[in-house]
Amino acid sequence: MICLGIEGTAHTFGIGIVNSAGKVLANSTRTYVPEKGGIHPREAAQFHAAHARAVLDEALRTAKIEIEDIDLVAFSQGPGLGPVLRTAATAARALAVWLDVPIIGVNHCIAHMEIGRLTEGARDPVALYVSGGNTQVIAFDAGHYRIFGETIDIPIGNCLDVFAREIGIPHPGGPTVEKLAKDGKNYLPLPYVVKGMDLSFSGLMTEAIRRHREGANINDLCFSLQETAFAALVEVTERALAHTEKKEVLLTGGVAANGRLREMLKLMAREHHAKFFVPPKELCGDQGAMIAWNGILAYKSGFRQSIEDTKVKQRWRTDEVEVTWRRS
Ligand code: AMP
Ligand code: MG
C-alpha cells in the first residue's frame, strides 16, 4: 500500500509518499518565510495553495510513481493555524475523492513521534517535541499519547526566533543563535521557569531582549538563552522519564537540529540508562512523510474516516487522539 501524506499546519507545506513497509519514497516541502514579522496565517495558506501542485509533482517524480498508484491519502488535521490546515485538508479531500481512495486525518504532534519510532527504531520513547509552533513532552500511556509537560505560553522555537528577530537576526533565528552561542563564555542569569511539569519561555525571551538593549554581549546572551531554555526542557523530560520508567528518549521537531540541546538531552538519557534517538534533520522538521506513515498505521489498524470526519481541528490535543495502532 502507498500513502500520500499532506502536511500543512504552519510555515511548511509538504507532501510525503510512504509505503506500508515504512519506506519513505519521497518527502517534498516548501516553506513560507514572512517578509517581516511573524507568520501571517492567511498569507501562509496562500503560499501553500500556490505551491501545492509543484510539491505534488516533485514528490511523485521522486517516488517514481503515478498518482493512480496512491492507495490512501493522509493529511495533518490539526493542531495548527486555521487557514493553513484548511488548505491542506482541501487538497487532501480533492485528491482522495478524485482518486477514489480512503482519507485519514492525522494529528501533527503524534506524527512527529511516529516517524521517529519508524526510522530510529525507538519502541516506546518519552519524546521531547520542540518546534516553532509546539513544545511538548509526550509518552504513550494506557491507550493514549499523554502530554507530560508543555509550554504554557510560547514554544521554544518561537522564543528563539522572536528573540533573534528583535536583535536583527533574520528568520529562522534558531540556527544563528546556536552559532553565536558557541562563542559565549559567561552565563548571564535569565528567568528559568518550570511550573510543575509545564514550561514558560515568554519571560525568558523578554528578558533576553531587554539585556540585549542594555548592551549585553551577544555571544554570552545567546549562550545563556540556550542554556536556560534547554535546561528547563531537559528537566521536564527527565521527570517524565523517571515517572514513566521508560527506557528511551526521542528528540524531534525543528529545534532538534540544535547540537547543544542534543548533547544535554543525551547526557540526561545516559544517566537514566535510557537510549537516545534523534531522527535525521529532514524528518525532524515538518514534512509529509510523517503524516503519510501515521496514515498507514491508522489505516492498517482498521481506522476509517468519511469526508464528513475530516473537518480540521485547530486545537486538537495530543491526548484526545484515538491511538488505534498501539496497544502498549
Ligand atoms: P519546525 O517548526 O519544526 O518547522 O522547526 C522550525 C523551528 O526550528 C524554528 O523555530 C527554528 O528557529 C528552529 N531551529 C532550526 N534549527 C535550529 C537550531 N540549530 N537551533 C535551534 N533552533 C533551531
Ligand atoms: Mg511540527
CSV table of C-alpha atoms and ligand atoms in Angstrom, one decimal:
chain,number,residue,atom,x,y,z
A,1,MET,CA,0.0,0.0,0.0
A,2,ILE,CA,1.2,3.5,-0.8
A,3,CYS,CA,0.1,6.5,1.2
A,4,LEU,CA,0.4,10.2,0.2
A,5,GLY,CA,0.6,12.4,3.2
A,6,ILE,CA,0.0,16.2,3.1
A,7,GLU,CA,1.4,18.4,5.8
A,8,GLY,CA,0.2,21.9,6.4
A,9,THR,CA,-0.1,23.3,9.9
A,10,ALA,CA,2.3,26.3,10.0
A,11,HIS,CA,5.2,27.5,7.7
A,12,THR,CA,5.8,24.3,5.8
A,13,PHE,CA,3.7,22.7,3.1
A,14,GLY,CA,4.9,19.1,2.5
A,15,ILE,CA,3.9,16.0,0.6
A,16,GLY,CA,5.4,12.7,1.6
A,17,ILE,CA,5.0,9.3,0.0
A,18,VAL,CA,5.5,6.3,2.1
A,19,ASN,CA,4.7,2.6,1.6
A,20,SER,CA,3.3,0.2,4.1
A,21,ALA,CA,6.8,-1.3,4.7
A,22,GLY,CA,7.7,2.1,6.1
A,23,LYS,CA,9.9,3.2,3.2
A,24,VAL,CA,9.9,6.9,2.6
A,25,LEU,CA,9.7,7.2,-1.2
A,26,ALA,CA,9.5,11.0,-1.4
A,27,ASN,CA,9.3,13.9,1.0
A,28,SER,CA,9.0,17.3,-0.7
A,29,THR,CA,8.5,20.6,1.1
A,30,ARG,CA,8.2,24.3,0.6
A,31,THR,CA,8.4,26.7,3.5
A,32,TYR,CA,6.8,30.1,3.7
A,33,VAL,CA,9.1,32.8,5.1
A,34,PRO,CA,7.3,36.0,6.0
A,35,GLU,CA,8.9,39.2,4.6
A,36,LYS,CA,8.9,40.7,8.0
A,37,GLY,CA,7.5,39.8,11.4
A,38,GLY,CA,5.9,36.5,12.4
A,39,ILE,CA,3.7,34.1,10.4
A,40,HIS,CA,0.5,35.5,8.9
A,41,PRO,CA,-1.9,32.6,8.7
A,42,ARG,CA,-3.7,33.7,5.6
A,43,GLU,CA,-0.5,34.5,3.7
A,44,ALA,CA,1.0,31.2,4.7
A,45,ALA,CA,-2.2,29.4,3.4
A,46,GLN,CA,-2.0,31.3,0.1
A,47,PHE,CA,1.7,30.3,-0.2
A,48,HIS,CA,0.8,26.7,0.4
A,49,ALA,CA,-2.0,26.7,-2.1
A,50,ALA,CA,0.3,28.3,-4.7
A,51,HIS,CA,3.0,25.7,-4.3
A,52,ALA,CA,0.8,22.6,-3.7
A,53,ARG,CA,0.9,21.5,-7.3
A,54,ALA,CA,4.7,21.8,-7.7
A,55,VAL,CA,5.3,19.9,-4.5
A,56,LEU,CA,2.9,17.2,-5.6
A,57,ASP,CA,4.6,16.8,-8.9
A,58,GLU,CA,8.0,16.8,-7.3
A,59,ALA,CA,7.0,14.1,-4.8
A,60,LEU,CA,5.5,11.9,-7.5
A,61,ARG,CA,8.6,12.3,-9.6
A,62,THR,CA,11.0,11.5,-6.8
A,63,ALA,CA,8.9,8.4,-5.7
A,64,LYS,CA,8.8,7.3,-9.4
A,65,ILE,CA,5.1,6.6,-9.2
A,66,GLU,CA,2.0,7.8,-11.0
A,67,ILE,CA,-0.7,9.5,-9.0
A,68,GLU,CA,-3.0,6.5,-9.7
A,69,ASP,CA,-0.6,4.3,-7.6
A,70,ILE,CA,-1.7,6.1,-4.4
A,71,ASP,CA,-3.9,3.9,-2.2
A,72,LEU,CA,-4.5,6.2,0.7
A,73,VAL,CA,-4.4,10.0,1.4
A,74,ALA,CA,-3.5,11.3,4.8
A,75,PHE,CA,-3.3,14.9,5.9
A,76,SER,CA,-2.5,17.0,9.0
A,77,GLN,CA,-5.9,17.6,10.6
A,78,GLY,CA,-4.5,19.6,13.5
A,79,PRO,CA,-3.3,21.2,15.6
A,80,GLY,CA,-2.3,24.3,13.7
A,81,LEU,CA,-3.3,27.6,12.0
A,82,GLY,CA,-6.9,27.5,10.7
A,83,PRO,CA,-6.4,28.8,7.1
A,84,VAL,CA,-3.3,26.6,6.7
A,85,LEU,CA,-5.0,23.5,8.0
A,86,ARG,CA,-8.0,24.1,5.7
A,87,THR,CA,-5.8,24.4,2.6
A,88,ALA,CA,-4.0,21.1,3.3
A,89,ALA,CA,-7.4,19.4,4.1
A,90,THR,CA,-9.0,20.7,0.9
A,91,ALA,CA,-6.1,19.4,-1.2
A,92,ALA,CA,-6.4,16.0,0.6
A,93,ARG,CA,-10.1,15.8,0.1
A,94,ALA,CA,-9.9,16.7,-3.5
A,95,LEU,CA,-7.2,14.0,-4.1
A,96,ALA,CA,-9.0,11.3,-2.2
A,97,VAL,CA,-12.3,11.9,-3.9
A,98,TRP,CA,-10.8,12.1,-7.3
A,99,LEU,CA,-8.6,9.0,-6.8
A,100,ASP,CA,-11.5,7.3,-5.0
A,101,VAL,CA,-9.2,6.2,-2.1
A,102,PRO,CA,-9.7,6.4,1.7
A,103,ILE,CA,-8.7,9.6,3.6
A,104,ILE,CA,-7.3,9.8,7.1
A,105,GLY,CA,-6.7,12.9,9.2
A,106,VAL,CA,-3.6,12.7,11.3
A,107,ASN,CA,-2.5,14.6,14.5
A,108,HIS,CA,0.6,16.6,13.6
A,109,CYS,CA,2.3,16.2,17.0
A,110,ILE,CA,1.8,12.4,17.1
A,111,ALA,CA,3.1,12.1,13.5
A,112,HIS,CA,6.4,13.6,14.7
A,113,MET,CA,6.5,10.8,17.3
A,114,GLU,CA,5.6,8.0,14.9
A,115,ILE,CA,8.2,8.9,12.2
A,116,GLY,CA,10.8,8.8,15.0
A,117,ARG,CA,9.6,5.4,16.1
A,118,LEU,CA,9.7,4.2,12.5
A,119,THR,CA,13.1,5.4,11.3
A,120,GLU,CA,15.1,5.3,14.6
A,121,GLY,CA,13.6,2.1,15.9
A,122,ALA,CA,12.6,3.6,19.2
A,123,ARG,CA,9.8,1.4,20.6
A,124,ASP,CA,8.2,3.3,23.4
A,125,PRO,CA,10.1,6.6,24.0
A,126,VAL,CA,9.4,9.7,26.0
A,127,ALA,CA,9.5,12.3,23.2
A,128,LEU,CA,10.6,15.9,23.5
A,129,TYR,CA,8.9,17.6,20.6
A,130,VAL,CA,10.3,21.1,20.1
A,131,SER,CA,9.5,23.3,17.1
A,132,GLY,CA,8.4,26.7,16.1
A,133,GLY,CA,4.8,26.0,17.0
A,134,ASN,CA,4.9,23.4,19.7
A,135,THR,CA,6.7,22.3,22.8
A,136,GLN,CA,5.5,19.1,24.4
A,137,VAL,CA,6.9,16.1,26.3
A,138,ILE,CA,4.8,13.2,25.1
A,139,ALA,CA,4.7,9.5,26.1
A,140,PHE,CA,2.3,6.6,25.5
A,141,ASP,CA,0.3,5.5,28.5
A,142,ALA,CA,-2.9,3.5,28.8
A,143,GLY,CA,-4.1,3.8,25.2
A,144,HIS,CA,-3.2,7.4,24.6
A,145,TYR,CA,-0.3,9.6,23.9
A,146,ARG,CA,-0.2,11.8,27.0
A,147,ILE,CA,1.3,15.2,27.3
A,148,PHE,CA,3.5,15.0,30.4
A,149,GLY,CA,4.6,18.6,30.1
A,150,GLU,CA,4.2,21.5,27.7
A,151,THR,CA,4.7,25.2,27.3
A,152,ILE,CA,2.0,27.4,28.9
A,153,ASP,CA,2.9,30.3,26.6
A,154,ILE,CA,5.2,30.4,23.6
A,155,PRO,CA,7.0,27.4,22.0
A,156,ILE,CA,10.8,27.2,22.4
A,157,GLY,CA,11.4,27.7,18.6
A,158,ASN,CA,9.2,30.8,18.7
A,159,CYS,CA,11.2,32.1,21.7
A,160,LEU,CA,14.5,31.8,19.8
A,161,ASP,CA,13.0,33.2,16.5
A,162,VAL,CA,11.4,36.3,18.1
A,163,PHE,CA,14.5,37.0,20.2
A,164,ALA,CA,16.6,36.7,17.1
A,165,ARG,CA,14.2,39.0,15.1
A,166,GLU,CA,14.2,41.6,17.8
A,167,ILE,CA,18.0,41.8,17.7
A,168,GLY,CA,18.2,41.9,13.9
A,169,ILE,CA,18.8,38.2,13.0
A,170,PRO,CA,16.7,37.0,10.1
A,171,HIS,CA,14.2,34.2,10.3
A,172,PRO,CA,14.6,31.4,11.4
A,173,GLY,CA,16.7,32.6,14.3
A,174,GLY,CA,17.4,29.3,16.0
A,175,PRO,CA,20.4,28.2,13.9
A,176,THR,CA,22.1,31.6,14.2
A,177,VAL,CA,21.5,31.8,17.9
A,178,GLU,CA,23.2,28.4,18.1
A,179,LYS,CA,26.2,29.6,16.2
A,180,LEU,CA,26.6,32.8,18.3
A,181,ALA,CA,26.2,30.8,21.5
A,182,LYS,CA,29.3,28.7,20.7
A,183,ASP,CA,31.5,31.8,21.4
A,184,GLY,CA,29.6,32.7,24.6
A,185,LYS,CA,31.8,32.4,27.7
A,186,ASN,CA,29.8,34.0,30.6
A,187,TYR,CA,26.5,32.8,31.8
A,188,LEU,CA,24.1,35.7,32.4
A,189,PRO,CA,21.3,34.8,34.8
A,190,LEU,CA,17.9,34.7,33.0
A,191,PRO,CA,14.5,33.7,34.2
A,192,TYR,CA,14.2,29.9,34.4
A,193,VAL,CA,10.5,28.9,34.6
A,194,VAL,CA,9.3,25.4,35.2
A,195,LYS,CA,5.8,25.2,36.8
A,196,GLY,CA,5.1,21.7,37.9
A,197,MET,CA,5.6,19.8,34.6
A,198,ASP,CA,5.0,22.8,32.4
A,199,LEU,CA,7.3,25.3,30.8
A,200,SER,CA,7.2,29.1,30.1
A,201,PHE,CA,9.5,30.9,27.7
A,202,SER,CA,7.9,34.3,27.3
A,203,GLY,CA,9.6,35.9,30.4
A,204,LEU,CA,12.9,34.5,29.3
A,205,MET,CA,12.5,35.9,25.8
A,206,THR,CA,11.5,39.3,27.1
A,207,GLU,CA,14.4,39.5,29.5
A,208,ALA,CA,16.9,38.3,26.9
A,209,ILE,CA,15.7,41.1,24.5
A,210,ARG,CA,16.0,43.6,27.4
A,211,ARG,CA,19.5,42.5,28.2
A,212,HIS,CA,20.5,43.0,24.5
A,213,ARG,CA,19.1,46.5,24.6
A,214,GLU,CA,21.2,47.2,27.7
A,215,GLY,CA,24.3,46.1,25.7
A,216,ALA,CA,24.9,42.6,26.9
A,217,ASN,CA,27.5,40.6,24.9
A,218,ILE,CA,25.6,38.9,22.1
A,219,ASN,CA,27.5,35.6,22.3
A,220,ASP,CA,27.1,35.5,26.1
A,221,LEU,CA,23.4,36.3,25.7
A,222,CYS,CA,22.7,33.6,23.1
A,223,PHE,CA,24.7,31.1,25.2
A,224,SER,CA,22.7,31.9,28.3
A,225,LEU,CA,19.4,31.9,26.5
A,226,GLN,CA,20.1,28.4,25.2
A,227,GLU,CA,21.4,27.1,28.5
A,228,THR,CA,18.4,28.4,30.4
A,229,ALA,CA,15.7,27.2,28.0
A,230,PHE,CA,17.3,23.9,27.3
A,231,ALA,CA,17.9,23.1,31.0
A,232,ALA,CA,14.2,23.6,31.6
A,233,LEU,CA,13.3,21.3,28.7
A,234,VAL,CA,15.6,18.6,29.9
A,235,GLU,CA,14.3,18.9,33.5
A,236,VAL,CA,10.7,18.3,32.4
A,237,THR,CA,11.7,15.4,30.1
A,238,GLU,CA,13.8,13.9,32.8
A,239,ARG,CA,10.9,13.9,35.2
A,240,ALA,CA,8.6,12.3,32.6
A,241,LEU,CA,11.2,9.6,32.0
A,242,ALA,CA,11.6,8.9,35.7
A,243,HIS,CA,7.8,8.8,36.2
A,244,THR,CA,7.0,6.6,33.3
A,245,GLU,CA,10.1,4.4,33.8
A,246,LYS,CA,10.6,4.2,30.0
A,247,LYS,CA,13.9,3.3,28.6
A,248,GLU,CA,14.1,5.6,25.6
A,249,VAL,CA,14.2,9.3,24.8
A,250,LEU,CA,13.3,10.7,21.4
A,251,LEU,CA,14.1,14.3,20.4
A,252,THR,CA,12.2,15.7,17.5
A,253,GLY,CA,10.8,18.9,15.9
A,254,GLY,CA,12.8,21.7,14.1
A,255,VAL,CA,14.8,22.7,17.3
A,256,ALA,CA,16.1,19.1,17.5
A,257,ALA,CA,18.7,20.3,15.0
A,258,ASN,CA,20.4,22.1,17.9
A,259,GLY,CA,23.7,20.4,18.9
A,260,ARG,CA,23.7,21.7,22.4
A,261,LEU,CA,20.1,20.5,23.1
A,262,ARG,CA,21.0,17.1,21.7
A,263,GLU,CA,24.1,17.0,23.9
A,264,MET,CA,22.2,17.9,27.1
A,265,LEU,CA,19.3,15.5,26.5
A,266,LYS,CA,21.7,12.7,25.6
A,267,LEU,CA,23.6,13.2,28.9
A,268,MET,CA,20.4,13.1,30.8
A,269,ALA,CA,19.2,9.9,29.0
A,270,ARG,CA,22.5,8.2,29.7
A,271,GLU,CA,22.2,8.9,33.4
A,272,HIS,CA,18.9,7.1,33.4
A,273,HIS,CA,20.3,4.2,31.3
A,274,ALA,CA,17.9,5.2,28.5
A,275,LYS,CA,18.6,5.1,24.8
A,276,PHE,CA,18.7,8.4,23.0
A,277,PHE,CA,17.2,8.9,19.5
A,278,VAL,CA,17.1,11.9,17.1
A,279,PRO,CA,15.7,11.4,13.5
A,280,PRO,CA,17.7,12.8,10.6
A,281,LYS,CA,17.1,16.6,10.3
A,282,GLU,CA,14.8,16.2,7.2
A,283,LEU,CA,12.5,14.1,9.3
A,284,CYS,CA,12.6,16.2,12.5
A,285,GLY,CA,11.0,19.3,10.9
A,286,ASP,CA,7.6,19.5,9.5
A,287,GLN,CA,7.1,17.3,6.4
A,288,GLY,CA,4.6,15.0,4.8
A,289,ALA,CA,6.3,11.6,5.2
A,290,MET,CA,5.4,11.6,8.9
A,291,ILE,CA,1.8,12.3,8.0
A,292,ALA,CA,1.8,9.5,5.4
A,293,TRP,CA,3.3,7.0,7.8
A,294,ASN,CA,0.8,7.8,10.6
A,295,GLY,CA,-1.9,7.4,8.0
A,296,ILE,CA,-0.7,3.9,7.2
A,297,LEU,CA,-0.5,3.0,10.8
A,298,ALA,CA,-4.1,4.2,11.4
A,299,TYR,CA,-5.4,2.6,8.3
A,300,LYS,CA,-3.8,-0.8,9.0
A,301,SER,CA,-5.3,-0.8,12.5
A,302,GLY,CA,-8.7,-0.5,10.9
A,303,PHE,CA,-9.3,3.2,11.5
A,304,ARG,CA,-11.6,4.8,8.8
A,305,GLN,CA,-12.9,8.3,8.2
A,306,SER,CA,-15.6,9.7,6.0
A,307,ILE,CA,-15.2,13.1,4.3
A,308,GLU,CA,-17.5,14.5,6.9
A,309,ASP,CA,-15.0,13.5,9.6
A,310,THR,CA,-12.2,15.5,8.0
A,311,LYS,CA,-13.0,18.9,9.4
A,312,VAL,CA,-9.8,20.5,10.7
A,313,LYS,CA,-9.1,20.8,14.4
A,314,GLN,CA,-7.0,23.8,15.2
A,315,ARG,CA,-6.6,22.9,18.9
A,316,TRP,CA,-6.5,19.1,18.6
A,317,ARG,CA,-4.8,17.9,21.7
A,318,THR,CA,-2.3,15.0,21.6
A,319,ASP,CA,-4.2,13.2,24.4
A,320,GLU,CA,-7.5,13.3,22.5
A,321,VAL,CA,-6.3,11.1,19.7
A,322,GLU,CA,-7.6,7.6,19.5
A,323,VAL,CA,-4.4,5.6,19.1
A,324,THR,CA,-5.9,2.6,17.3
A,325,TRP,CA,-2.5,1.3,16.1
A,326,ARG,CA,-0.9,0.8,19.5
A,327,ARG,CA,-1.7,-1.4,22.5
A,328,SER,CA,1.4,-0.8,24.5
B,1,AMP,P1,9.6,23.4,12.7
B,1,AMP,O1,8.6,24.4,13.4
B,1,AMP,O2,9.5,22.0,13.2
B,1,AMP,O3,9.5,23.5,11.2
B,1,AMP,O4,11.0,24.0,13.1
B,1,AMP,C1,11.4,25.3,12.9
B,1,AMP,C2,12.0,25.8,14.2
B,1,AMP,O5,13.2,25.2,14.5
B,1,AMP,C3,12.3,27.3,14.1
B,1,AMP,O6,11.8,27.9,15.3
B,1,AMP,C4,13.8,27.4,14.1
B,1,AMP,O7,14.4,28.5,14.6
B,1,AMP,C5,14.2,26.1,14.9
B,1,AMP,N1,15.5,25.7,14.6
B,1,AMP,C6,16.0,25.2,13.4
B,1,AMP,N2,17.4,24.9,13.6
B,1,AMP,C7,17.7,25.2,14.9
B,1,AMP,C8,18.9,25.1,15.6
B,1,AMP,N3,20.0,24.7,15.1
B,1,AMP,N4,18.8,25.5,16.9
B,1,AMP,C9,17.7,26.0,17.5
B,1,AMP,N5,16.6,26.1,16.8
B,1,AMP,C10,16.5,25.7,15.5
B,2,MG,MG,5.9,20.3,13.8
